mmCIF file of C-alpha atoms and ligand atoms in Angstrom:
data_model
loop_
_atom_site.group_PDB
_atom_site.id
_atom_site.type_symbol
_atom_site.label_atom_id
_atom_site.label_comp_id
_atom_site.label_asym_id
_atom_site.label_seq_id
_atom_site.Cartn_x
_atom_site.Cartn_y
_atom_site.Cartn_z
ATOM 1 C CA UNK A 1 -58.211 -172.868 83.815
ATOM 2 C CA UNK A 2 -54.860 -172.232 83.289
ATOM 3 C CA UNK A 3 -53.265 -174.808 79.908
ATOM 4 C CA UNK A 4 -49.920 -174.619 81.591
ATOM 5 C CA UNK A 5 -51.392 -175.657 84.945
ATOM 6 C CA UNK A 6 -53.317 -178.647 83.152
ATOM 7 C CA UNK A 7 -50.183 -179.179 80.477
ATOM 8 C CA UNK A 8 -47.997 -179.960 83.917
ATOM 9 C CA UNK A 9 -50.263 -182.521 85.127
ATOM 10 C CA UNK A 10 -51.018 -184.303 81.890
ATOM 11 C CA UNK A 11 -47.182 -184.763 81.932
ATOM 12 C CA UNK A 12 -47.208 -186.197 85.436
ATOM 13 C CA UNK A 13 -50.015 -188.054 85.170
ATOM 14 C CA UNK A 14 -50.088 -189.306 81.660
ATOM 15 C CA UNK A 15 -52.810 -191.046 80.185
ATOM 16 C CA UNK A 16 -54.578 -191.314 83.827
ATOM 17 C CA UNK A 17 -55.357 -187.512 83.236
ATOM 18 C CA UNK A 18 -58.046 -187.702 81.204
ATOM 19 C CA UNK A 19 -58.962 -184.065 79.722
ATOM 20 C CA UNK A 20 -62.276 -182.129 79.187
ATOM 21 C CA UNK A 21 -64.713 -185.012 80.854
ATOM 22 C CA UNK A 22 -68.260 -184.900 80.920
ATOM 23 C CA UNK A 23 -69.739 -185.118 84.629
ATOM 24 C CA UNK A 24 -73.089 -185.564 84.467
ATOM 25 C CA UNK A 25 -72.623 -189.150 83.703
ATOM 26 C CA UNK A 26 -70.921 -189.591 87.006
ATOM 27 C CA UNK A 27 -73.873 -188.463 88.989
ATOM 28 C CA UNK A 28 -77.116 -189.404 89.315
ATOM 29 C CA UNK A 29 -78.949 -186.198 88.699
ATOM 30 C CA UNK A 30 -77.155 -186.898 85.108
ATOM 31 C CA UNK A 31 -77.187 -183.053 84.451
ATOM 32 C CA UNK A 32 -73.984 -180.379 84.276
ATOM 33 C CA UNK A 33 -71.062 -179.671 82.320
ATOM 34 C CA UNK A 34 -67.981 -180.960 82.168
ATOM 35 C CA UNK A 35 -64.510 -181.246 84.372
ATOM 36 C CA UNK A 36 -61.232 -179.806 83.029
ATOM 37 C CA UNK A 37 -59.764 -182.857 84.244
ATOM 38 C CA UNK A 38 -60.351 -186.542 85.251
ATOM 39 C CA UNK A 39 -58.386 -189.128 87.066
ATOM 40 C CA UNK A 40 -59.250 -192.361 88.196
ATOM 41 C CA UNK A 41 -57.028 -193.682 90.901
ATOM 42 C CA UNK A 42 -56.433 -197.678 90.490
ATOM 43 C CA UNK A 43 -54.528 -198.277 93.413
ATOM 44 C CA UNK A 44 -53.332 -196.564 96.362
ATOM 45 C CA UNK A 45 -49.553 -197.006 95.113
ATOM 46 C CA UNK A 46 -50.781 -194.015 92.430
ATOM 47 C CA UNK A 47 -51.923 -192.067 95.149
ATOM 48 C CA UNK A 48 -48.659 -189.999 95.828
ATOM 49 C CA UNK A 49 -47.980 -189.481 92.433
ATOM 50 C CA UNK A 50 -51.537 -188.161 92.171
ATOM 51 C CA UNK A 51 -50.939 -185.484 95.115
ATOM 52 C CA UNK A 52 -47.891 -184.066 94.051
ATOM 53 C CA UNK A 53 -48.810 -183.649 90.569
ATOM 54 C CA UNK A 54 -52.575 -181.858 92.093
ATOM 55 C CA UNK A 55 -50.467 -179.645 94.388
ATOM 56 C CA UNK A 56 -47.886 -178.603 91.662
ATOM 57 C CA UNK A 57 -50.575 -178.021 89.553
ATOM 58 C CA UNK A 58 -52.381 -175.670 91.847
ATOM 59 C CA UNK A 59 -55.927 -176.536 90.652
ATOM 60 C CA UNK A 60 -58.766 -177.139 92.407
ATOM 61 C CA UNK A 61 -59.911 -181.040 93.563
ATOM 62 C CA UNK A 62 -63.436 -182.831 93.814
ATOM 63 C CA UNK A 63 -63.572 -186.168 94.659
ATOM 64 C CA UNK A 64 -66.636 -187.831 93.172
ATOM 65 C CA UNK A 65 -67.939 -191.180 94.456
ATOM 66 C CA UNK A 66 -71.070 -193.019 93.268
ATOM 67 C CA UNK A 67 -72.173 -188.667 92.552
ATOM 68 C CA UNK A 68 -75.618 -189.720 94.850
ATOM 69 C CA UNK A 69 -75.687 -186.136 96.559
ATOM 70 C CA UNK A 70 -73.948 -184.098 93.671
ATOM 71 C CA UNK A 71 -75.288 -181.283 91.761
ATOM 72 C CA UNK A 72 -72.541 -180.410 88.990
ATOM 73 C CA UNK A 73 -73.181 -176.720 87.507
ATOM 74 C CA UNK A 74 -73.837 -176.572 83.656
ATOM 75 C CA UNK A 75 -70.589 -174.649 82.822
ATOM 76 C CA UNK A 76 -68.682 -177.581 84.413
ATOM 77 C CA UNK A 77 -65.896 -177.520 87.331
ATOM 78 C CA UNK A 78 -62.354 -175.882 85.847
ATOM 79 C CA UNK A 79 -60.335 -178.457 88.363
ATOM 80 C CA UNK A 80 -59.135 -181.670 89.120
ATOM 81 C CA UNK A 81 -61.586 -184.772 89.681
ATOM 82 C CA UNK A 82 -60.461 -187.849 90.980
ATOM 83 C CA UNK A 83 -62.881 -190.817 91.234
ATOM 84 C CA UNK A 84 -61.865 -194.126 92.111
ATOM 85 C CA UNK A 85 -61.481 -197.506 89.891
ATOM 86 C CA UNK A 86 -63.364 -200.843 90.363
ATOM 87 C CA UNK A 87 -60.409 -201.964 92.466
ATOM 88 C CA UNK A 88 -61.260 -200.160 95.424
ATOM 89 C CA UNK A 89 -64.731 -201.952 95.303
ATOM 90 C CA UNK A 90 -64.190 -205.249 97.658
ATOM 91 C CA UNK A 91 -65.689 -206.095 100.823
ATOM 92 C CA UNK A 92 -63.808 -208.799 103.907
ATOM 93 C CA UNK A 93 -65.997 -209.628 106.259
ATOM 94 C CA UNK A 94 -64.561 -210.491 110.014
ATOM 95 C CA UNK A 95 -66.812 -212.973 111.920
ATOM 96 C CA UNK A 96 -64.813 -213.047 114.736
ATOM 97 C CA UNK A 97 -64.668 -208.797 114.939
ATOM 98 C CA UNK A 98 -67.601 -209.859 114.346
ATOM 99 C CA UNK A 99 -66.598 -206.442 111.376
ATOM 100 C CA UNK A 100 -66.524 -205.686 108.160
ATOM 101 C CA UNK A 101 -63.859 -203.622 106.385
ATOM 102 C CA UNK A 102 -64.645 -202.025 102.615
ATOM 103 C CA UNK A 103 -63.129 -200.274 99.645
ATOM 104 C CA UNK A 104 -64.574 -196.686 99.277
ATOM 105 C CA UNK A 105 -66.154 -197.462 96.069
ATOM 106 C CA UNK A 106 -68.192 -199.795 97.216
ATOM 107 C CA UNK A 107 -71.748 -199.023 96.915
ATOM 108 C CA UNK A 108 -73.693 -198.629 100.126
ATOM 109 C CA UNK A 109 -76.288 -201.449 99.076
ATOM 110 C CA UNK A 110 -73.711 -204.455 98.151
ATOM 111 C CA UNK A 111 -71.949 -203.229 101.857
ATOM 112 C CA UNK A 112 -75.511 -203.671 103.138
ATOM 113 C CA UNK A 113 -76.108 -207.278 101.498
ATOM 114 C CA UNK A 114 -72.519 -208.827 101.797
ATOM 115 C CA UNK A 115 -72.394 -208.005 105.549
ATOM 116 C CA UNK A 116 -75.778 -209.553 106.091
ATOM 117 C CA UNK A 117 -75.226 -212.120 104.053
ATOM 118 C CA UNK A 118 -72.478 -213.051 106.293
ATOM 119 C CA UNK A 119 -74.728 -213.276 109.297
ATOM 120 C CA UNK A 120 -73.077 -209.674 110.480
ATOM 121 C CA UNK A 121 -76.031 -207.318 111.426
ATOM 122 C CA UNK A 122 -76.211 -203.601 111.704
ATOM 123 C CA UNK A 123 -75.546 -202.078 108.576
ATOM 124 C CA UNK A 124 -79.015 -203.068 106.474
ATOM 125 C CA UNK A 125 -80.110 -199.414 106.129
ATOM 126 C CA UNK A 126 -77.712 -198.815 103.662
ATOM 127 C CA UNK A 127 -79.300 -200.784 100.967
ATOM 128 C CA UNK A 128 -81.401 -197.774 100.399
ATOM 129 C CA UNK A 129 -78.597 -195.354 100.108
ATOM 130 C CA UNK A 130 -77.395 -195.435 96.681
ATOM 131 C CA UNK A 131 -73.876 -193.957 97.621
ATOM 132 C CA UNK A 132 -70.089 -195.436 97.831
ATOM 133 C CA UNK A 133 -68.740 -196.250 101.149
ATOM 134 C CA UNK A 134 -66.167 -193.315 100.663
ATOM 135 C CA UNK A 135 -69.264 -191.106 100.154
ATOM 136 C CA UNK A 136 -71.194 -192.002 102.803
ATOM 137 C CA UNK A 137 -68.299 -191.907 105.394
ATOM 138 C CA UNK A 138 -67.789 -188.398 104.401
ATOM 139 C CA UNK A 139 -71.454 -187.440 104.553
ATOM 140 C CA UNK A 140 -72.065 -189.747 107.625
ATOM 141 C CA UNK A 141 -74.945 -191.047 105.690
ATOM 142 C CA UNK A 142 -77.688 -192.971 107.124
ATOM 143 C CA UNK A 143 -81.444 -193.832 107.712
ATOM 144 C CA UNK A 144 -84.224 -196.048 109.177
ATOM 145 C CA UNK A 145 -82.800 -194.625 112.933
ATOM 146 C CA UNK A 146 -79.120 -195.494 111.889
ATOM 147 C CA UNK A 147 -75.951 -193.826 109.944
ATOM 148 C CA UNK A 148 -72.293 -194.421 108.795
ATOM 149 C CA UNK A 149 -71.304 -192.832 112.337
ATOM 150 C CA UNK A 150 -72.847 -195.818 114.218
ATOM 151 C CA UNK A 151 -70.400 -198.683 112.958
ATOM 152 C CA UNK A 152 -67.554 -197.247 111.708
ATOM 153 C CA UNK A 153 -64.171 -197.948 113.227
ATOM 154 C CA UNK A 154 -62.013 -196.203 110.922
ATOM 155 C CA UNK A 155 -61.527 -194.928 108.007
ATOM 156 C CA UNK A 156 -58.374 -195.026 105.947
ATOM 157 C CA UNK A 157 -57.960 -191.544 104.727
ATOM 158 C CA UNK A 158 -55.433 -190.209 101.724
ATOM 159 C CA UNK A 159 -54.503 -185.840 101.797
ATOM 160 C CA UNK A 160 -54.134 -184.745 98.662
ATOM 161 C CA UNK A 161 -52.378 -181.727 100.139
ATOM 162 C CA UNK A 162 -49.936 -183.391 101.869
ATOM 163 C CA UNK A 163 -49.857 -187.199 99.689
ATOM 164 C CA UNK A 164 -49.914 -189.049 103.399
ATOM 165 C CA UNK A 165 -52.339 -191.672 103.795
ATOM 166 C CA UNK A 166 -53.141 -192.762 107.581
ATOM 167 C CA UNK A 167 -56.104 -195.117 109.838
ATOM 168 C CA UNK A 168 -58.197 -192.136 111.194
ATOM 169 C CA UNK A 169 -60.397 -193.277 114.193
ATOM 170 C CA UNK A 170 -64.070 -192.486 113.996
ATOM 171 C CA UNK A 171 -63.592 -190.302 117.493
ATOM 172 C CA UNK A 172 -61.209 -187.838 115.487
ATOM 173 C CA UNK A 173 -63.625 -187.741 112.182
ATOM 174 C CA UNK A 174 -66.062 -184.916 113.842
ATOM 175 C CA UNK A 175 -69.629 -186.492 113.117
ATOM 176 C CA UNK A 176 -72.516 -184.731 113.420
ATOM 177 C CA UNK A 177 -75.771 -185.281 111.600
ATOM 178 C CA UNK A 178 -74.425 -185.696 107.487
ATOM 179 C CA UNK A 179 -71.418 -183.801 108.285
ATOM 180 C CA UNK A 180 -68.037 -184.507 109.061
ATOM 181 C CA UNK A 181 -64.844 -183.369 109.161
ATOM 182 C CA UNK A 182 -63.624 -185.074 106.070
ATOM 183 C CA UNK A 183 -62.649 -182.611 103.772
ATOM 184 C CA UNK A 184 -62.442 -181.635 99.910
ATOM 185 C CA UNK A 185 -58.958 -182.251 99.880
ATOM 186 C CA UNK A 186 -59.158 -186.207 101.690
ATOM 187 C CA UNK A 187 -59.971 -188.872 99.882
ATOM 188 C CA UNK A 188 -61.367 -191.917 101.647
ATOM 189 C CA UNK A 189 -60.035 -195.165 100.939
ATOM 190 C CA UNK A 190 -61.734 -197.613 103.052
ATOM 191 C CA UNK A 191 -63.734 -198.067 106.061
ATOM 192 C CA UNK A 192 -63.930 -200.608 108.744
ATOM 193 C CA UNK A 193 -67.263 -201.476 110.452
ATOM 194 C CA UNK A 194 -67.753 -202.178 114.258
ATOM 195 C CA UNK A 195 -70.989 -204.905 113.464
ATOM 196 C CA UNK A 196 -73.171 -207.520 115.433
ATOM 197 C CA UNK A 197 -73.467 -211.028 115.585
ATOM 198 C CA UNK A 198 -76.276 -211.641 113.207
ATOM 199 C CA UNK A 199 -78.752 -213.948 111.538
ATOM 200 C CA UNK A 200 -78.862 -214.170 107.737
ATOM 201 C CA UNK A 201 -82.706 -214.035 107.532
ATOM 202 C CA UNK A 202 -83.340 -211.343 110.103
ATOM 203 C CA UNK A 203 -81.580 -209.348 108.127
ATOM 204 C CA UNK A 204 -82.667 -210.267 104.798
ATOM 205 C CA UNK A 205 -86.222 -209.454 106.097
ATOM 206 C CA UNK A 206 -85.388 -205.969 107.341
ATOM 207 C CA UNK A 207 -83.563 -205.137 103.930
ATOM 208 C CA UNK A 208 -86.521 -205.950 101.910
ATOM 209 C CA UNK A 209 -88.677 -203.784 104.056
ATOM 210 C CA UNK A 210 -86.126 -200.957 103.206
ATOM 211 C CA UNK A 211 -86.312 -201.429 99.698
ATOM 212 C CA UNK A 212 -90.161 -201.867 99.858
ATOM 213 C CA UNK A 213 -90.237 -198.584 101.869
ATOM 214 C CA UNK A 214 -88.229 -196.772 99.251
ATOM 215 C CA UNK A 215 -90.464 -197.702 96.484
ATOM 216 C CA UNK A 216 -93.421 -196.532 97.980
ATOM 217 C CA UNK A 217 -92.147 -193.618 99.501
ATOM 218 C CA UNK A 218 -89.265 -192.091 97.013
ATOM 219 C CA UNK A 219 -89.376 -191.279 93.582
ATOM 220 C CA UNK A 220 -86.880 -192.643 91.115
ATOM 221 C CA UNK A 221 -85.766 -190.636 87.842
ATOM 222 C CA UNK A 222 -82.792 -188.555 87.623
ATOM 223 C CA UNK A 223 -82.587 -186.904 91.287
ATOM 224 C CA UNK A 224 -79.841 -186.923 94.716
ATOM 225 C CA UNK A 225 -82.375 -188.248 97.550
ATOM 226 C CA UNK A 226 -82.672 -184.778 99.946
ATOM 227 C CA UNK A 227 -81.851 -181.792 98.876
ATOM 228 C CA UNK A 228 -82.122 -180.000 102.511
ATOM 229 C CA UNK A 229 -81.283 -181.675 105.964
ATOM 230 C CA UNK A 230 -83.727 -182.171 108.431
ATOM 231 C CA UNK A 231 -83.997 -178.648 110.811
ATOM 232 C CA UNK A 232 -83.850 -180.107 114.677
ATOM 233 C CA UNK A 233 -87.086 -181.646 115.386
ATOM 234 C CA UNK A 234 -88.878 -181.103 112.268
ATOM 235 C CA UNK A 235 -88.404 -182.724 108.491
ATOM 236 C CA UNK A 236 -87.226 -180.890 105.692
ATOM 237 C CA UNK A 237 -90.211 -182.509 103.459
ATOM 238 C CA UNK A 238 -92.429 -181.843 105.680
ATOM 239 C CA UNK A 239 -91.838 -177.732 105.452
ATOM 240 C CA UNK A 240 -91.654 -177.739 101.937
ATOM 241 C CA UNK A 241 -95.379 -179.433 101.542
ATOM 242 C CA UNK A 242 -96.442 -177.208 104.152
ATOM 243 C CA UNK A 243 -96.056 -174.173 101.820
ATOM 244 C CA UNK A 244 -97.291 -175.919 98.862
ATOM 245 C CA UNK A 245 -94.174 -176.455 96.696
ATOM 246 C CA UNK A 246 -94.786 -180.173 96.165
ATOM 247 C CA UNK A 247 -95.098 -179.962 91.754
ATOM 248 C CA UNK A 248 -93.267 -176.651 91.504
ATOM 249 C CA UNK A 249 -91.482 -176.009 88.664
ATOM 250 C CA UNK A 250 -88.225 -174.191 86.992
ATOM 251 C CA UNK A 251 -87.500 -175.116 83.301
ATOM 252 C CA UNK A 252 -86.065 -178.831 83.373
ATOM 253 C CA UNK A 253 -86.499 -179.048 87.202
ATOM 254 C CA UNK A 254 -89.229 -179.643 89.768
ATOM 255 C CA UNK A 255 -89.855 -180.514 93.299
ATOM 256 C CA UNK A 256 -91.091 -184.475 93.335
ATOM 257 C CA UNK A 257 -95.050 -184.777 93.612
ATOM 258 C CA UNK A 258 -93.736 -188.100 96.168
ATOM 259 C CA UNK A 259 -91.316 -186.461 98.167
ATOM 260 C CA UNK A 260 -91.106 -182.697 99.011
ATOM 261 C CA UNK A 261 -87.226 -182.840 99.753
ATOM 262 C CA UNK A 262 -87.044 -184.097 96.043
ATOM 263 C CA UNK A 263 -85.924 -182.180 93.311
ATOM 264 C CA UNK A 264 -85.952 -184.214 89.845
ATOM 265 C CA UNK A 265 -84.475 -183.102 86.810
ATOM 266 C CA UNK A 266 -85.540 -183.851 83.418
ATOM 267 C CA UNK A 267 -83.897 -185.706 80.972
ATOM 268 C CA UNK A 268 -81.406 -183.932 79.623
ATOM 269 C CA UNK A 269 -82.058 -180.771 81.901
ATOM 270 C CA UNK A 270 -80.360 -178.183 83.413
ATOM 271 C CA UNK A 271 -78.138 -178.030 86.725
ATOM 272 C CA UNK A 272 -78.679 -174.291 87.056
ATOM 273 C CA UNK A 273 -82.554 -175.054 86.500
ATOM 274 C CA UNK A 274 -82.159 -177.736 89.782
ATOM 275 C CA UNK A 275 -79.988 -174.534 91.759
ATOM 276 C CA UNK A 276 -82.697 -172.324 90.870
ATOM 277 C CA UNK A 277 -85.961 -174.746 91.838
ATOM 278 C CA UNK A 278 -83.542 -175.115 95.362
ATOM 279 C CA UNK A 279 -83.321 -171.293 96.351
ATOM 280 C CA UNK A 280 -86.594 -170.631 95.496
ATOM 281 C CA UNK A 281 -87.493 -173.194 97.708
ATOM 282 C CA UNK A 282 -85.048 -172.280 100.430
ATOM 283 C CA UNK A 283 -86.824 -168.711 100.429
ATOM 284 C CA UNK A 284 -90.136 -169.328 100.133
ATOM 285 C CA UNK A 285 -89.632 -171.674 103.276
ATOM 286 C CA UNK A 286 -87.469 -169.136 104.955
ATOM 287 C CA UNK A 287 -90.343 -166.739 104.419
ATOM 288 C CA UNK A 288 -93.804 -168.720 104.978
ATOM 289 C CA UNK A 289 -92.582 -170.879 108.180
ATOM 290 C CA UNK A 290 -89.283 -168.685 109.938
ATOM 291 C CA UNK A 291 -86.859 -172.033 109.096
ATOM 292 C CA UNK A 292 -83.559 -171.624 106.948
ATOM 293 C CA UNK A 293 -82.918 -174.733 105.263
ATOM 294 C CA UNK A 294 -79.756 -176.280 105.214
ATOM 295 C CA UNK A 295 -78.671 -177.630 101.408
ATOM 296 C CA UNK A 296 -77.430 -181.487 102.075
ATOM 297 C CA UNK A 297 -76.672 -181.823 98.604
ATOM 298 C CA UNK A 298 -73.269 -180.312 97.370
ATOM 299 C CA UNK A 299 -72.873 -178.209 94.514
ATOM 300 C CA UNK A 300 -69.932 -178.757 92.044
ATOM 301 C CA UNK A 301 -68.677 -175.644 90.007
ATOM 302 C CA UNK A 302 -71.133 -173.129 91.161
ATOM 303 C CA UNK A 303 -68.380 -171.132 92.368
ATOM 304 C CA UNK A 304 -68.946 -172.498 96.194
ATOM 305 C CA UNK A 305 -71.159 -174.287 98.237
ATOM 306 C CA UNK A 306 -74.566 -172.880 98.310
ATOM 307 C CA UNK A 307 -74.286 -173.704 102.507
HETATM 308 C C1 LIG B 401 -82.595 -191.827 95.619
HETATM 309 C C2 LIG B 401 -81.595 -191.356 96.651
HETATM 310 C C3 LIG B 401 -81.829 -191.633 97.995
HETATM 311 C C4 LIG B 401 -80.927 -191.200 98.968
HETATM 312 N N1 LIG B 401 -81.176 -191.498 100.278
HETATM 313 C C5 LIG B 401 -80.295 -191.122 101.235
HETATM 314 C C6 LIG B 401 -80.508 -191.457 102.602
HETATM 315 O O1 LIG B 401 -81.483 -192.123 102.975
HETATM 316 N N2 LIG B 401 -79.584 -191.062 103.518
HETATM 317 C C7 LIG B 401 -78.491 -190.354 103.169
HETATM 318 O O2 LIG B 401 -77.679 -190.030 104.040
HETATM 319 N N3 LIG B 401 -78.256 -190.010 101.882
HETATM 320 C C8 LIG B 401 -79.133 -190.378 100.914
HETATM 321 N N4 LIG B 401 -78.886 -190.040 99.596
HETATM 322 C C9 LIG B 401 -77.710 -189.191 99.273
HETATM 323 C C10 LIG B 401 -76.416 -189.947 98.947
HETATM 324 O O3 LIG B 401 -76.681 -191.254 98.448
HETATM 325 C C11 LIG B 401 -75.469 -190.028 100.158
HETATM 326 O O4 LIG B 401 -75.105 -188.734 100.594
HETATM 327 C C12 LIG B 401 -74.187 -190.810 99.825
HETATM 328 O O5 LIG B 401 -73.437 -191.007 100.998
HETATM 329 C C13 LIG B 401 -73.305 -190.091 98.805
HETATM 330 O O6 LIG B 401 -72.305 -190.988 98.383
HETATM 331 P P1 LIG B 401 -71.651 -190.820 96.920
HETATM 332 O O7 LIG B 401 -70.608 -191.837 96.769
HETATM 333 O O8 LIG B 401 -72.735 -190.808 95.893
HETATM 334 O O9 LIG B 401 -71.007 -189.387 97.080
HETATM 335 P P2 LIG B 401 -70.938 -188.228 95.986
HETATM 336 O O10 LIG B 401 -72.314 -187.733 95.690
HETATM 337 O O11 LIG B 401 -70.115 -188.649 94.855
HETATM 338 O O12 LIG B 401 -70.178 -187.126 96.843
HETATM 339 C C14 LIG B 401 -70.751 -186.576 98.024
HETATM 340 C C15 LIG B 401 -69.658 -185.910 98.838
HETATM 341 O O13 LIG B 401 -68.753 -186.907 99.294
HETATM 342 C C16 LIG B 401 -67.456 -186.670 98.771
HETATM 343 N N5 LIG B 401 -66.872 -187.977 98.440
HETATM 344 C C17 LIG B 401 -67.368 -188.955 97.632
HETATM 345 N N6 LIG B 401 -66.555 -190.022 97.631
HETATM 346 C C18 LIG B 401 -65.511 -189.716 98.441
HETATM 347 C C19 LIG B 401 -64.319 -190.394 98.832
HETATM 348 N N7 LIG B 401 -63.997 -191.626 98.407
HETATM 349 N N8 LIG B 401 -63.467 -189.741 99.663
HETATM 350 C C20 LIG B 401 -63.729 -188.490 100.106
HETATM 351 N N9 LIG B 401 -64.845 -187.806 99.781
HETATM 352 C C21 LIG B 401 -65.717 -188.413 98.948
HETATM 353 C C22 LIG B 401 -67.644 -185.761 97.564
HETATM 354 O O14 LIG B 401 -66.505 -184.982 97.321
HETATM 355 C C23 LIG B 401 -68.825 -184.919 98.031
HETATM 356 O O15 LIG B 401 -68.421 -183.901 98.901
HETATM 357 C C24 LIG B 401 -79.775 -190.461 98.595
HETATM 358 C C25 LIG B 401 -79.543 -190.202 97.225
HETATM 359 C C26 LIG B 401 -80.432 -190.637 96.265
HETATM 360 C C27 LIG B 401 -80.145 -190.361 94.826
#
């Protein structure tokens, strides 16, 4: 990374540029190196400020939510990340929408329970997602027969290219299964929720089933939920048991003995152990059943996506 590049934002940004930040903390595979800088946005008056300094600087940009489908590379990303602060964690609900609208650092699960808790109905799934709302509007997260795509409205989208900030309507966001057109340069601010007319209980119920479900069916420790998406008509897991890679191992990483689309790394393991434990995988699949899986988890330094 270039010092001058980094010495021009520092003197933009101040003390908001925080230098030479350890990432692993920020996701939950808790493994990688560190980013040459870090900013946390407090409010979206900063965000200009923010954009100009990013573009002058000419570095690259990650934004990093809740870090729930991030795999950070041991020698670290030489760029810009921007996360965002506790203030854009809030939730309104609107009986009469009957919607919801809620900060992109909101975590998937309190969206979940504060809508339901509100009588508003249709967003339970995302209890067991264990991303931010920003996060899961890019990745049009979802589960249990639902996603992000489903309810959203809008989204209210910041370019760090261009420092605008505008109301984007779901329509114009491009969903498809976990993609959209969201990209690494847009930051997501907020999101507002098209919901139903509810009942507290009903929904209550079906949330605890979720979370039941999970339990049983995922494994915790230090991992990002699935690795691969699901090829049309068939499940990712499902491939990866079929050629017996359920327990296989690469130095600090290994495919989950629960869940086949699991990779778990050990404490205090090794990103590039994870990326290695993920192509094997990919080729051995490729090989044994014809099917080229698709990597739903993003990678973070490695040089580019491994899609
Ligand atoms: C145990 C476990 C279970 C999981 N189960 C599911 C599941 O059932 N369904 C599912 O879809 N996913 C699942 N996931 C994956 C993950 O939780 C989702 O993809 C989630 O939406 C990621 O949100 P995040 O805030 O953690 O994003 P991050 O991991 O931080 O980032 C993911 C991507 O979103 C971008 N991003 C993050 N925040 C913003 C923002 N504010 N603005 C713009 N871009 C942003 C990042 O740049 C990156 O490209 C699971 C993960 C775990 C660990």
């Amino acid at each position: 990374v270039s010092s001058q590049a980094v010495g021009g934002l520092v003197r933009r940004l101040g003390p908001r540029a925080r230098l030479d930040q350890p990432l692993g903390p920020l996701t939950t595979y808790r493994v990688g190196g560190r980013a040459a800088v870090l900013v946390e946005l407090e409010s979206e008056a900063e965000f200009p400020a923010l954009a100009g300094a990013v573009v002058e600087a000419g570095l690259e940009v990650v934004v990093v939510g809740k870090g729930s489908n991030l795999l950070v590379s041991d020698a670290g990303f030489p760029g810009v990340v921007v996360t965002l602060g506790e203030s854009f964690s809030w939730v309104d609900t609107d009986p009469a929408g009957p919607a919801a609208t809620a900060g992109a650092a909101t975590t998937l699960p309190v969206l979940a329970r504060r809508t339901a808790a509100a009588g508003l109905a249709g967003l339970e799934w995302a209890v067991g997602v264990p991303g931010s709302v920003g996060g899961g509007i890019r990745m049009n997260a979802g589960g249990h027969g639902s996603d992000i795509e489903h309810s959203l409205l809008s989204a209210r989208i910041a370019d760090l290219l261009s420092g605008g900030v505008r109301e984007v309507k779901r329509a114009e966001l491009g969903y498809g299964y976990r993609r959209s057109d969201v990209g690494p340069h847009h930051l997501v601010l907020s999101g507002r929720f098209e919901l139903r007319r509810g009942e507290r209980q009903a929904s209550d119920r079906v949330i605890s089933e979720i979370v039941r479900w999970r339990r049983d069916n995922q494994p915790g420790g230090q991992n990002a939920g699935s690795v691969f998406t699901n090829p049309p008509g068939d499940s990712a897991g499902r491939l990866i048991d079929s050629c017996g890679l359920k327990g296989f191992r690469i130095g600090s990483a290994q495919v989950s003995d629960k869940h086949a689309n699991f990779i778990q790394a050990d404490p205090g393991g090794s990103a590039d152990d994870v990326r290695r434990v993920m192509e094997s995988v990919r080729e051995t699949v490729s090989r044994e059943t014809g099917v080229m899986l698709q990597t739903e988890v993003r990678l973070v330094g490695f040089g580019g996506w491994l899609e």
